[in-house]
Amino acid sequence: MTLQNCLVFLHIPSYPTVWLLCKLLLHFNEDYTCTNESFFEFSLEWYSQRQEMALPLWKNLLQTTKERILQQRRLSLYNGAHGYEEELIKKKLQQFAGGSINLSKEDNGIGILTLNNPKLMNAFTGTMMVELQERITELENWKDGKGLIVYGAGNTFCSGSDLNAVKEISNSQDGMDMCMFMQNTLTRLMRLPLISVALVQGKAFGGGAELTTACDFRLMTPGSEIRFVHKHMGLVPGWGGAARLVQIVGSGAALQLLSGTARVDPEKALRLGFSEQTLSSSDETRALEEARAWLSQYTEGPVSVIRAMKKVVTAGRELPLEDALRTEKDIFGTVWGGPANLEALVRRPKHK
């Protein structure tokens, strides 16, 4: 009997245990064959232990699955208990095609998320909303990621929602469904363990302005502007932009920007603390390079440490103090004594 036949017969690949494989190999000759008697002797030992092995393996699998489900619920705001039927909403949104959301992952741990619908100033179509959610899921599963740049193709950021799609979903329930879908998506973007920055070129209007608030930072190029134009559409922000804007600039400034539909140019954004820096170039390629360089000062270092930093800040922003402290303690435990910590102790760096 060959080794391959034995493995198939015993289903050993389902239970990847090095010890058992080594025990099995002891029964084989140099040409990786064994007698039926020898195989029978091993199989008795294998089956006697298989049940005991299977139980902890299945328990571990179930626990991992449970943790993933709970994590997804924590990352999102709405679920079925809120009348949120995601698959039905996605199916309806996908009727309104056009544009795309592209994601590239660079070796240095920086992701580039591109809004790509330049004919409509990167306005969100229904398919783009769904694709944004899919790209966020990819980023949640990207274990080597440290930072993210969000920008629009064609030297403009985003003009909000595609009005052709909006007209087709103008009833109250459709509006609520889109609101919940985009709030879920942008909340997940905000909670990514990546340091994110919105690179604002040209115009960021309406939903585009809301998208900038879901990033940790904002960089603007000369001549760009951010504007919450919802009042002109007879609306208020619905993608979480108002709540996040209050956290960024304070309630007074947020009320002025929303109720006055004020144009926020780079200078005003800096004064309000809405933007971190005005870049030197409006050229798309050069601006993207400047954004990479700016972000690198915060993403330089071990992946585990950068991601842990973002997690403790997210906890501090969103949780009550005692819960945030406990979360910080738990995250601290994942890096204390870790490779980066031990390496730093060996280097014994001096702080000046």
mmCIF file of C-alpha atoms in Angstrom:
data_model
loop_
_atom_site.group_PDB
_atom_site.id
_atom_site.type_symbol
_atom_site.label_atom_id
_atom_site.label_comp_id
_atom_site.label_asym_id
_atom_site.label_seq_id
_atom_site.Cartn_x
_atom_site.Cartn_y
_atom_site.Cartn_z
ATOM 1 C CA MET A 1 0.000 0.000 0.000
ATOM 2 C CA THR A 2 1.366 3.446 -0.924
ATOM 3 C CA LEU A 3 1.620 6.443 1.388
ATOM 4 C CA GLN A 4 -0.842 8.401 -0.754
ATOM 5 C CA ASN A 5 -3.451 5.632 -0.514
ATOM 6 C CA CYS A 6 -3.044 5.490 3.257
ATOM 7 C CA LEU A 7 -3.543 9.242 3.644
ATOM 8 C CA VAL A 8 -6.652 9.199 1.457
ATOM 9 C CA PHE A 9 -8.093 6.180 3.289
ATOM 10 C CA LEU A 10 -7.564 7.714 6.729
ATOM 11 C CA HIS A 11 -8.558 11.270 5.717
ATOM 12 C CA ILE A 12 -5.446 12.536 7.468
ATOM 13 C CA PRO A 13 -5.412 15.850 5.541
ATOM 14 C CA SER A 14 -8.558 16.788 7.487
ATOM 15 C CA TYR A 15 -6.556 16.465 10.706
ATOM 16 C CA PRO A 16 -3.128 18.027 10.089
ATOM 17 C CA THR A 17 -1.215 16.488 12.986
ATOM 18 C CA VAL A 18 2.535 16.226 12.539
ATOM 19 C CA TRP A 19 2.891 13.591 15.247
ATOM 20 C CA LEU A 20 0.486 11.203 13.551
ATOM 21 C CA LEU A 21 2.123 11.637 10.170
ATOM 22 C CA CYS A 22 5.504 10.844 11.697
ATOM 23 C CA LYS A 23 4.078 7.758 13.365
ATOM 24 C CA LEU A 24 2.644 6.640 10.039
ATOM 25 C CA LEU A 25 5.960 7.123 8.249
ATOM 26 C CA LEU A 26 7.640 4.751 10.717
ATOM 27 C CA HIS A 27 5.584 1.940 9.199
ATOM 28 C CA PHE A 28 6.846 2.631 5.672
ATOM 29 C CA ASN A 29 9.799 1.284 3.728
ATOM 30 C CA GLU A 30 12.327 3.463 1.907
ATOM 31 C CA ASP A 31 10.179 3.393 -1.244
ATOM 32 C CA TYR A 32 7.201 4.777 0.745
ATOM 33 C CA THR A 33 5.233 1.514 0.718
ATOM 34 C CA CYS A 34 4.159 -0.684 3.594
ATOM 35 C CA THR A 35 2.581 -4.083 4.155
ATOM 36 C CA ASN A 36 -1.129 -4.355 4.788
ATOM 37 C CA GLU A 37 -0.387 -5.797 8.239
ATOM 38 C CA SER A 38 1.743 -2.793 9.175
ATOM 39 C CA PHE A 39 -0.883 -0.389 7.924
ATOM 40 C CA PHE A 40 -3.589 -2.227 9.892
ATOM 41 C CA GLU A 41 -1.505 -1.883 13.062
ATOM 42 C CA PHE A 42 -1.214 1.873 12.592
ATOM 43 C CA SER A 43 -4.865 2.349 11.596
ATOM 44 C CA LEU A 44 -6.052 0.857 14.885
ATOM 45 C CA GLU A 45 -3.969 3.415 16.763
ATOM 46 C CA TRP A 46 -5.156 6.206 14.468
ATOM 47 C CA TYR A 47 -8.876 5.537 14.861
ATOM 48 C CA SER A 48 -8.559 5.128 18.621
ATOM 49 C CA GLN A 49 -7.317 8.728 18.856
ATOM 50 C CA ARG A 50 -9.197 10.328 15.987
ATOM 51 C CA GLN A 51 -12.358 11.080 17.965
ATOM 52 C CA GLU A 52 -10.395 12.730 20.765
ATOM 53 C CA MET A 53 -8.517 14.830 18.202
ATOM 54 C CA ALA A 54 -11.610 15.824 16.247
ATOM 55 C CA LEU A 55 -13.431 17.372 19.198
ATOM 56 C CA PRO A 56 -10.900 20.121 20.014
ATOM 57 C CA LEU A 57 -10.396 20.807 16.311
ATOM 58 C CA TRP A 58 -14.114 21.318 15.771
ATOM 59 C CA LYS A 59 -14.376 23.407 18.934
ATOM 60 C CA ASN A 60 -11.584 25.631 17.647
ATOM 61 C CA LEU A 61 -13.270 25.944 14.244
ATOM 62 C CA LEU A 62 -16.612 26.862 15.819
ATOM 63 C CA GLN A 63 -14.972 29.398 18.130
ATOM 64 C CA THR A 64 -13.133 31.002 15.205
ATOM 65 C CA THR A 65 -16.354 31.201 13.194
ATOM 66 C CA LYS A 66 -18.212 32.675 16.162
ATOM 67 C CA GLU A 67 -15.507 35.308 16.658
ATOM 68 C CA ARG A 68 -15.672 36.297 12.995
ATOM 69 C CA ILE A 69 -19.461 36.660 13.132
ATOM 70 C CA LEU A 70 -19.279 38.739 16.314
ATOM 71 C CA GLN A 71 -16.545 40.902 14.811
ATOM 72 C CA GLN A 72 -18.674 41.548 11.727
ATOM 73 C CA ARG A 73 -21.602 42.547 13.939
ATOM 74 C CA ARG A 74 -19.381 44.922 15.899
ATOM 75 C CA LEU A 75 -18.054 46.504 12.720
ATOM 76 C CA SER A 76 -21.533 47.088 11.291
ATOM 77 C CA LEU A 77 -24.352 49.196 12.684
ATOM 78 C CA TYR A 78 -27.419 47.480 11.278
ATOM 79 C CA ASN A 79 -28.620 43.904 10.956
ATOM 80 C CA GLY A 80 -31.865 42.025 10.515
ATOM 81 C CA ALA A 81 -33.166 43.221 13.869
ATOM 82 C CA HIS A 82 -33.248 46.733 12.395
ATOM 83 C CA GLY A 83 -35.147 45.628 9.302
ATOM 84 C CA TYR A 84 -31.907 45.610 7.353
ATOM 85 C CA GLU A 85 -31.992 43.042 4.546
ATOM 86 C CA GLU A 86 -28.569 43.437 3.013
ATOM 87 C CA GLU A 87 -28.804 41.004 0.118
ATOM 88 C CA LEU A 88 -32.076 42.497 -1.090
ATOM 89 C CA ILE A 89 -30.640 46.000 -0.819
ATOM 90 C CA LYS A 90 -27.535 45.012 -2.760
ATOM 91 C CA LYS A 91 -29.642 43.414 -5.469
ATOM 92 C CA LYS A 92 -31.621 46.622 -5.901
ATOM 93 C CA LEU A 93 -28.534 48.840 -5.902
ATOM 94 C CA GLN A 94 -26.843 46.699 -8.528
ATOM 95 C CA GLN A 95 -29.580 47.641 -10.991
ATOM 96 C CA PHE A 96 -27.919 51.056 -11.286
ATOM 97 C CA ALA A 97 -24.673 50.302 -13.069
ATOM 98 C CA GLY A 98 -21.664 52.411 -13.926
ATOM 99 C CA GLY A 99 -18.223 53.202 -12.583
ATOM 100 C CA SER A 100 -16.138 51.047 -10.291
ATOM 101 C CA ILE A 101 -14.263 51.015 -7.001
ATOM 102 C CA ASN A 102 -10.702 49.787 -7.479
ATOM 103 C CA LEU A 103 -8.269 48.601 -4.821
ATOM 104 C CA SER A 104 -4.546 48.057 -5.099
ATOM 105 C CA LYS A 105 -2.368 46.773 -2.264
ATOM 106 C CA GLU A 106 1.254 47.848 -2.208
ATOM 107 C CA ASP A 107 4.133 45.896 -0.712
ATOM 108 C CA ASN A 108 4.699 48.574 1.936
ATOM 109 C CA GLY A 109 1.267 47.888 3.426
ATOM 110 C CA ILE A 110 -0.457 50.891 1.837
ATOM 111 C CA GLY A 111 -3.751 50.347 0.032
ATOM 112 C CA ILE A 112 -5.019 52.668 -2.702
ATOM 113 C CA LEU A 113 -8.813 52.832 -2.985
ATOM 114 C CA THR A 114 -9.918 54.601 -6.168
ATOM 115 C CA LEU A 115 -13.378 55.956 -6.994
ATOM 116 C CA ASN A 116 -13.555 55.474 -10.742
ATOM 117 C CA ASN A 117 -16.453 57.174 -12.502
ATOM 118 C CA PRO A 118 -14.802 60.291 -13.956
ATOM 119 C CA LYS A 119 -17.568 61.002 -16.498
ATOM 120 C CA LEU A 120 -19.859 61.808 -13.557
ATOM 121 C CA MET A 121 -17.156 63.335 -11.337
ATOM 122 C CA ASN A 122 -16.932 59.969 -9.572
ATOM 123 C CA ALA A 123 -20.555 60.098 -8.419
ATOM 124 C CA PHE A 124 -21.656 56.914 -6.664
ATOM 125 C CA THR A 125 -23.812 54.583 -8.729
ATOM 126 C CA GLY A 126 -25.551 51.621 -7.120
ATOM 127 C CA THR A 127 -22.886 49.175 -8.278
ATOM 128 C CA MET A 128 -20.174 51.450 -6.874
ATOM 129 C CA MET A 129 -21.865 51.373 -3.470
ATOM 130 C CA VAL A 130 -21.851 47.580 -3.531
ATOM 131 C CA GLU A 131 -18.265 47.450 -4.798
ATOM 132 C CA LEU A 132 -17.155 49.819 -2.036
ATOM 133 C CA GLN A 133 -18.523 47.362 0.511
ATOM 134 C CA GLU A 134 -16.680 44.509 -1.225
ATOM 135 C CA ARG A 135 -13.399 46.435 -1.214
ATOM 136 C CA ILE A 136 -13.832 47.215 2.499
ATOM 137 C CA THR A 137 -14.271 43.490 3.144
ATOM 138 C CA GLU A 138 -11.007 42.852 1.281
ATOM 139 C CA LEU A 139 -9.270 45.433 3.448
ATOM 140 C CA GLU A 140 -10.680 43.881 6.628
ATOM 141 C CA ASN A 141 -9.098 40.586 5.574
ATOM 142 C CA TRP A 142 -5.758 42.148 4.535
ATOM 143 C CA LYS A 143 -3.531 41.186 7.444
ATOM 144 C CA ASP A 144 -0.456 43.019 6.093
ATOM 145 C CA GLY A 145 -2.211 46.364 5.646
ATOM 146 C CA LYS A 146 -1.141 49.439 7.588
ATOM 147 C CA GLY A 147 -2.540 52.422 5.703
ATOM 148 C CA LEU A 148 -5.110 53.445 3.115
ATOM 149 C CA ILE A 149 -5.420 56.333 0.655
ATOM 150 C CA VAL A 150 -8.896 57.059 -0.730
ATOM 151 C CA TYR A 151 -9.037 59.229 -3.828
ATOM 152 C CA GLY A 152 -10.957 59.831 -7.046
ATOM 153 C CA ALA A 153 -9.842 59.240 -10.610
ATOM 154 C CA GLY A 154 -9.600 62.138 -13.045
ATOM 155 C CA ASN A 155 -8.452 64.846 -10.609
ATOM 156 C CA THR A 156 -11.699 65.053 -8.672
ATOM 157 C CA PHE A 157 -12.796 63.272 -5.507
ATOM 158 C CA CYS A 158 -16.544 62.554 -5.602
ATOM 159 C CA SER A 159 -19.658 64.575 -6.424
ATOM 160 C CA GLY A 160 -21.964 62.455 -4.251
ATOM 161 C CA SER A 161 -24.654 60.101 -5.535
ATOM 162 C CA ASP A 162 -25.545 59.552 -9.179
ATOM 163 C CA LEU A 163 -28.798 61.509 -9.535
ATOM 164 C CA ASN A 164 -30.130 59.069 -12.124
ATOM 165 C CA ALA A 165 -30.007 56.316 -9.498
ATOM 166 C CA VAL A 166 -31.372 58.593 -6.775
ATOM 167 C CA LYS A 167 -34.474 59.367 -8.846
ATOM 168 C CA GLU A 168 -35.236 55.649 -9.117
ATOM 169 C CA ILE A 169 -35.043 55.038 -5.361
ATOM 170 C CA SER A 170 -36.785 58.197 -4.197
ATOM 171 C CA ASN A 171 -39.394 56.529 -1.962
ATOM 172 C CA SER A 172 -38.853 56.555 1.786
ATOM 173 C CA GLN A 173 -38.077 52.849 2.267
ATOM 174 C CA ASP A 174 -35.527 52.752 -0.544
ATOM 175 C CA GLY A 175 -33.868 55.819 0.912
ATOM 176 C CA MET A 176 -33.680 54.231 4.350
ATOM 177 C CA ASP A 177 -32.235 51.044 2.885
ATOM 178 C CA MET A 178 -29.497 52.956 1.057
ATOM 179 C CA CYS A 179 -28.846 55.004 4.188
ATOM 180 C CA MET A 180 -28.332 51.889 6.330
ATOM 181 C CA PHE A 181 -26.208 50.211 3.662
ATOM 182 C CA MET A 182 -23.851 53.170 3.275
ATOM 183 C CA GLN A 183 -23.696 53.858 7.013
ATOM 184 C CA ASN A 184 -22.672 50.243 7.553
ATOM 185 C CA THR A 185 -20.049 50.447 4.824
ATOM 186 C CA LEU A 186 -18.516 53.751 5.906
ATOM 187 C CA THR A 187 -18.546 52.719 9.563
ATOM 188 C CA ARG A 188 -16.572 49.625 8.599
ATOM 189 C CA LEU A 189 -14.177 51.855 6.658
ATOM 190 C CA MET A 190 -13.715 54.081 9.699
ATOM 191 C CA ARG A 191 -13.079 51.055 11.941
ATOM 192 C CA LEU A 192 -10.481 49.416 9.716
ATOM 193 C CA PRO A 193 -7.213 48.730 11.574
ATOM 194 C CA LEU A 194 -5.531 50.872 8.910
ATOM 195 C CA ILE A 195 -4.596 54.542 9.131
ATOM 196 C CA SER A 196 -6.685 56.124 6.381
ATOM 197 C CA VAL A 197 -6.479 59.430 4.545
ATOM 198 C CA ALA A 198 -8.811 60.994 1.981
ATOM 199 C CA LEU A 199 -6.897 62.694 -0.823
ATOM 200 C CA VAL A 200 -9.276 65.472 -1.889
ATOM 201 C CA GLN A 201 -8.745 66.785 -5.408
ATOM 202 C CA GLY A 202 -11.297 68.884 -7.227
ATOM 203 C CA LYS A 203 -14.695 68.580 -5.590
ATOM 204 C CA ALA A 204 -15.955 66.482 -2.687
ATOM 205 C CA PHE A 205 -19.677 67.256 -2.604
ATOM 206 C CA GLY A 206 -22.600 65.649 -0.766
ATOM 207 C CA GLY A 207 -21.889 61.964 -0.275
ATOM 208 C CA GLY A 208 -18.309 62.636 -1.350
ATOM 209 C CA ALA A 209 -17.927 65.074 1.542
ATOM 210 C CA GLU A 210 -19.402 62.442 3.856
ATOM 211 C CA LEU A 211 -16.889 59.889 2.609
ATOM 212 C CA THR A 212 -13.995 62.143 3.620
ATOM 213 C CA THR A 213 -15.249 62.102 7.220
ATOM 214 C CA ALA A 214 -14.984 58.297 7.343
ATOM 215 C CA CYS A 215 -11.200 58.562 6.941
ATOM 216 C CA ASP A 216 -8.827 59.325 9.799
ATOM 217 C CA PHE A 217 -7.253 62.255 7.961
ATOM 218 C CA ARG A 218 -7.850 64.511 4.970
ATOM 219 C CA LEU A 219 -5.316 66.033 2.578
ATOM 220 C CA MET A 220 -6.382 68.654 0.036
ATOM 221 C CA THR A 221 -4.811 69.873 -3.183
ATOM 222 C CA PRO A 222 -4.744 73.512 -4.374
ATOM 223 C CA GLY A 223 -8.125 74.559 -5.740
ATOM 224 C CA SER A 224 -10.030 71.670 -4.174
ATOM 225 C CA GLU A 225 -13.142 72.085 -2.053
ATOM 226 C CA ILE A 226 -15.380 70.095 0.271
ATOM 227 C CA ARG A 227 -19.039 71.013 0.470
ATOM 228 C CA PHE A 228 -22.032 69.470 2.221
ATOM 229 C CA VAL A 229 -24.728 70.385 -0.320
ATOM 230 C CA HIS A 230 -27.499 68.255 1.185
ATOM 231 C CA LYS A 231 -29.691 71.258 2.078
ATOM 232 C CA HIS A 232 -29.974 72.169 -1.590
ATOM 233 C CA MET A 233 -31.367 68.672 -2.227
ATOM 234 C CA GLY A 234 -33.893 68.972 0.605
ATOM 235 C CA LEU A 235 -31.928 66.448 2.677
ATOM 236 C CA VAL A 236 -29.586 65.989 5.592
ATOM 237 C CA PRO A 237 -26.505 63.765 5.418
ATOM 238 C CA GLY A 238 -27.525 60.105 5.496
ATOM 239 C CA TRP A 239 -24.245 58.226 5.264
ATOM 240 C CA GLY A 240 -23.063 59.185 8.753
ATOM 241 C CA GLY A 241 -21.363 62.377 7.612
ATOM 242 C CA ALA A 242 -23.063 64.718 10.081
ATOM 243 C CA ALA A 243 -22.260 62.626 13.158
ATOM 244 C CA ARG A 244 -18.637 62.187 12.095
ATOM 245 C CA LEU A 245 -18.266 65.867 11.146
ATOM 246 C CA VAL A 246 -19.294 66.887 14.672
ATOM 247 C CA GLN A 247 -16.536 64.659 16.064
ATOM 248 C CA ILE A 248 -13.971 66.220 13.725
ATOM 249 C CA VAL A 249 -14.713 69.973 13.877
ATOM 250 C CA GLY A 250 -17.168 70.309 16.777
ATOM 251 C CA SER A 251 -20.907 70.903 16.799
ATOM 252 C CA GLY A 252 -20.817 74.642 16.105
ATOM 253 C CA ALA A 253 -18.600 74.454 13.043
ATOM 254 C CA ALA A 254 -20.457 71.362 11.821
ATOM 255 C CA LEU A 255 -23.794 73.173 12.028
ATOM 256 C CA GLN A 256 -22.384 76.095 10.049
ATOM 257 C CA LEU A 257 -20.983 73.832 7.331
ATOM 258 C CA LEU A 258 -24.197 71.825 7.030
ATOM 259 C CA SER A 259 -26.830 74.550 7.319
ATOM 260 C CA GLY A 260 -24.832 77.103 5.341
ATOM 261 C CA THR A 261 -23.653 74.644 2.657
ATOM 262 C CA ALA A 262 -20.344 76.478 2.982
ATOM 263 C CA ARG A 263 -17.513 75.907 0.541
ATOM 264 C CA VAL A 264 -14.530 74.545 2.452
ATOM 265 C CA ASP A 265 -11.348 75.366 0.573
ATOM 266 C CA PRO A 266 -7.914 74.116 1.726
ATOM 267 C CA GLU A 267 -7.256 77.210 3.851
ATOM 268 C CA LYS A 268 -10.590 77.019 5.652
ATOM 269 C CA ALA A 269 -10.210 73.270 6.147
ATOM 270 C CA LEU A 270 -6.874 73.848 7.880
ATOM 271 C CA ARG A 271 -8.366 76.533 10.139
ATOM 272 C CA LEU A 272 -11.216 74.233 11.147
ATOM 273 C CA GLY A 273 -8.933 71.269 11.762
ATOM 274 C CA PHE A 274 -10.799 69.444 9.000
ATOM 275 C CA SER A 275 -7.671 68.949 6.884
ATOM 276 C CA GLU A 276 -4.135 68.097 7.944
ATOM 277 C CA GLN A 277 -2.215 69.626 5.051
ATOM 278 C CA THR A 278 -2.522 71.296 1.654
ATOM 279 C CA LEU A 279 -0.372 69.462 -0.859
ATOM 280 C CA SER A 280 1.791 71.344 -3.328
ATOM 281 C CA SER A 281 0.420 69.850 -6.549
ATOM 282 C CA SER A 282 -3.007 69.306 -8.093
ATOM 283 C CA ASP A 283 -1.614 66.805 -10.583
ATOM 284 C CA GLU A 284 -3.091 63.396 -9.826
ATOM 285 C CA THR A 285 0.161 61.437 -9.994
ATOM 286 C CA ARG A 286 2.197 63.936 -7.987
ATOM 287 C CA ALA A 287 -0.562 64.433 -5.426
ATOM 288 C CA LEU A 288 -0.790 60.692 -4.892
ATOM 289 C CA GLU A 289 2.967 60.498 -4.353
ATOM 290 C CA GLU A 290 2.781 63.340 -1.827
ATOM 291 C CA ALA A 291 -0.056 61.561 -0.037
ATOM 292 C CA ARG A 292 1.998 58.364 0.131
ATOM 293 C CA ALA A 293 4.935 60.256 1.612
ATOM 294 C CA TRP A 294 2.710 62.011 4.145
ATOM 295 C CA LEU A 295 1.033 58.779 5.235
ATOM 296 C CA SER A 296 4.336 56.899 5.502
ATOM 297 C CA GLN A 297 5.348 58.918 8.571
ATOM 298 C CA TYR A 298 2.501 57.221 10.437
ATOM 299 C CA THR A 299 2.688 53.747 8.905
ATOM 300 C CA GLU A 300 6.423 53.196 9.238
ATOM 301 C CA GLY A 301 7.010 50.320 11.639
ATOM 302 C CA PRO A 302 5.807 46.772 12.340
ATOM 303 C CA VAL A 303 2.368 45.877 11.009
ATOM 304 C CA SER A 304 1.183 44.547 14.370
ATOM 305 C CA VAL A 305 2.063 47.784 16.169
ATOM 306 C CA ILE A 306 0.539 50.146 13.585
ATOM 307 C CA ARG A 307 -2.709 48.169 13.510
ATOM 308 C CA ALA A 308 -2.792 48.016 17.313
ATOM 309 C CA MET A 309 -2.374 51.802 17.485
ATOM 310 C CA LYS A 310 -5.385 52.317 15.231
ATOM 311 C CA LYS A 311 -7.448 49.863 17.274
ATOM 312 C CA VAL A 312 -6.809 51.586 20.617
ATOM 313 C CA VAL A 313 -7.684 54.973 19.113
ATOM 314 C CA THR A 314 -10.899 53.563 17.626
ATOM 315 C CA ALA A 315 -11.809 52.118 21.021
ATOM 316 C CA GLY A 316 -11.081 55.428 22.741
ATOM 317 C CA ARG A 317 -13.272 57.300 20.276
ATOM 318 C CA GLU A 318 -16.260 54.970 20.278
ATOM 319 C CA LEU A 319 -16.435 53.213 23.652
ATOM 320 C CA PRO A 320 -17.236 54.418 27.166
ATOM 321 C CA LEU A 321 -14.046 55.063 29.118
ATOM 322 C CA GLU A 322 -14.042 51.850 31.154
ATOM 323 C CA ASP A 323 -14.694 49.699 28.091
ATOM 324 C CA ALA A 324 -12.030 51.583 26.146
ATOM 325 C CA LEU A 325 -9.533 50.977 28.950
ATOM 326 C CA ARG A 326 -10.264 47.256 28.982
ATOM 327 C CA THR A 327 -9.936 47.115 25.214
ATOM 328 C CA GLU A 328 -6.631 48.964 25.420
ATOM 329 C CA LYS A 329 -5.458 46.427 27.992
ATOM 330 C CA ASP A 330 -6.373 43.530 25.719
ATOM 331 C CA ILE A 331 -4.645 45.077 22.710
ATOM 332 C CA PHE A 332 -1.600 45.926 24.825
ATOM 333 C CA GLY A 333 -1.369 42.238 25.686
ATOM 334 C CA THR A 334 -1.084 41.322 22.006
ATOM 335 C CA VAL A 335 2.067 43.412 21.488
ATOM 336 C CA TRP A 336 3.800 43.208 24.891
ATOM 337 C CA GLY A 337 6.515 40.596 24.579
ATOM 338 C CA GLY A 338 5.882 40.376 20.850
ATOM 339 C CA PRO A 339 8.616 40.375 18.195
ATOM 340 C CA ALA A 340 8.645 44.169 17.767
ATOM 341 C CA ASN A 341 8.735 44.757 21.523
ATOM 342 C CA LEU A 342 11.536 42.242 22.115
ATOM 343 C CA GLU A 343 13.564 43.610 19.218
ATOM 344 C CA ALA A 344 13.229 47.124 20.617
ATOM 345 C CA LEU A 345 14.428 45.924 24.019
ATOM 346 C CA VAL A 346 17.495 44.371 22.415
ATOM 347 C CA ARG A 347 18.239 47.638 20.574
ATOM 348 C CA ARG A 348 17.616 49.570 23.799
ATOM 349 C CA PRO A 349 16.607 52.712 21.901
ATOM 350 C CA LYS A 350 17.176 56.040 23.614
ATOM 351 C CA HIS A 351 14.314 58.513 23.592
ATOM 352 C CA LYS A 352 15.171 62.158 23.160
#
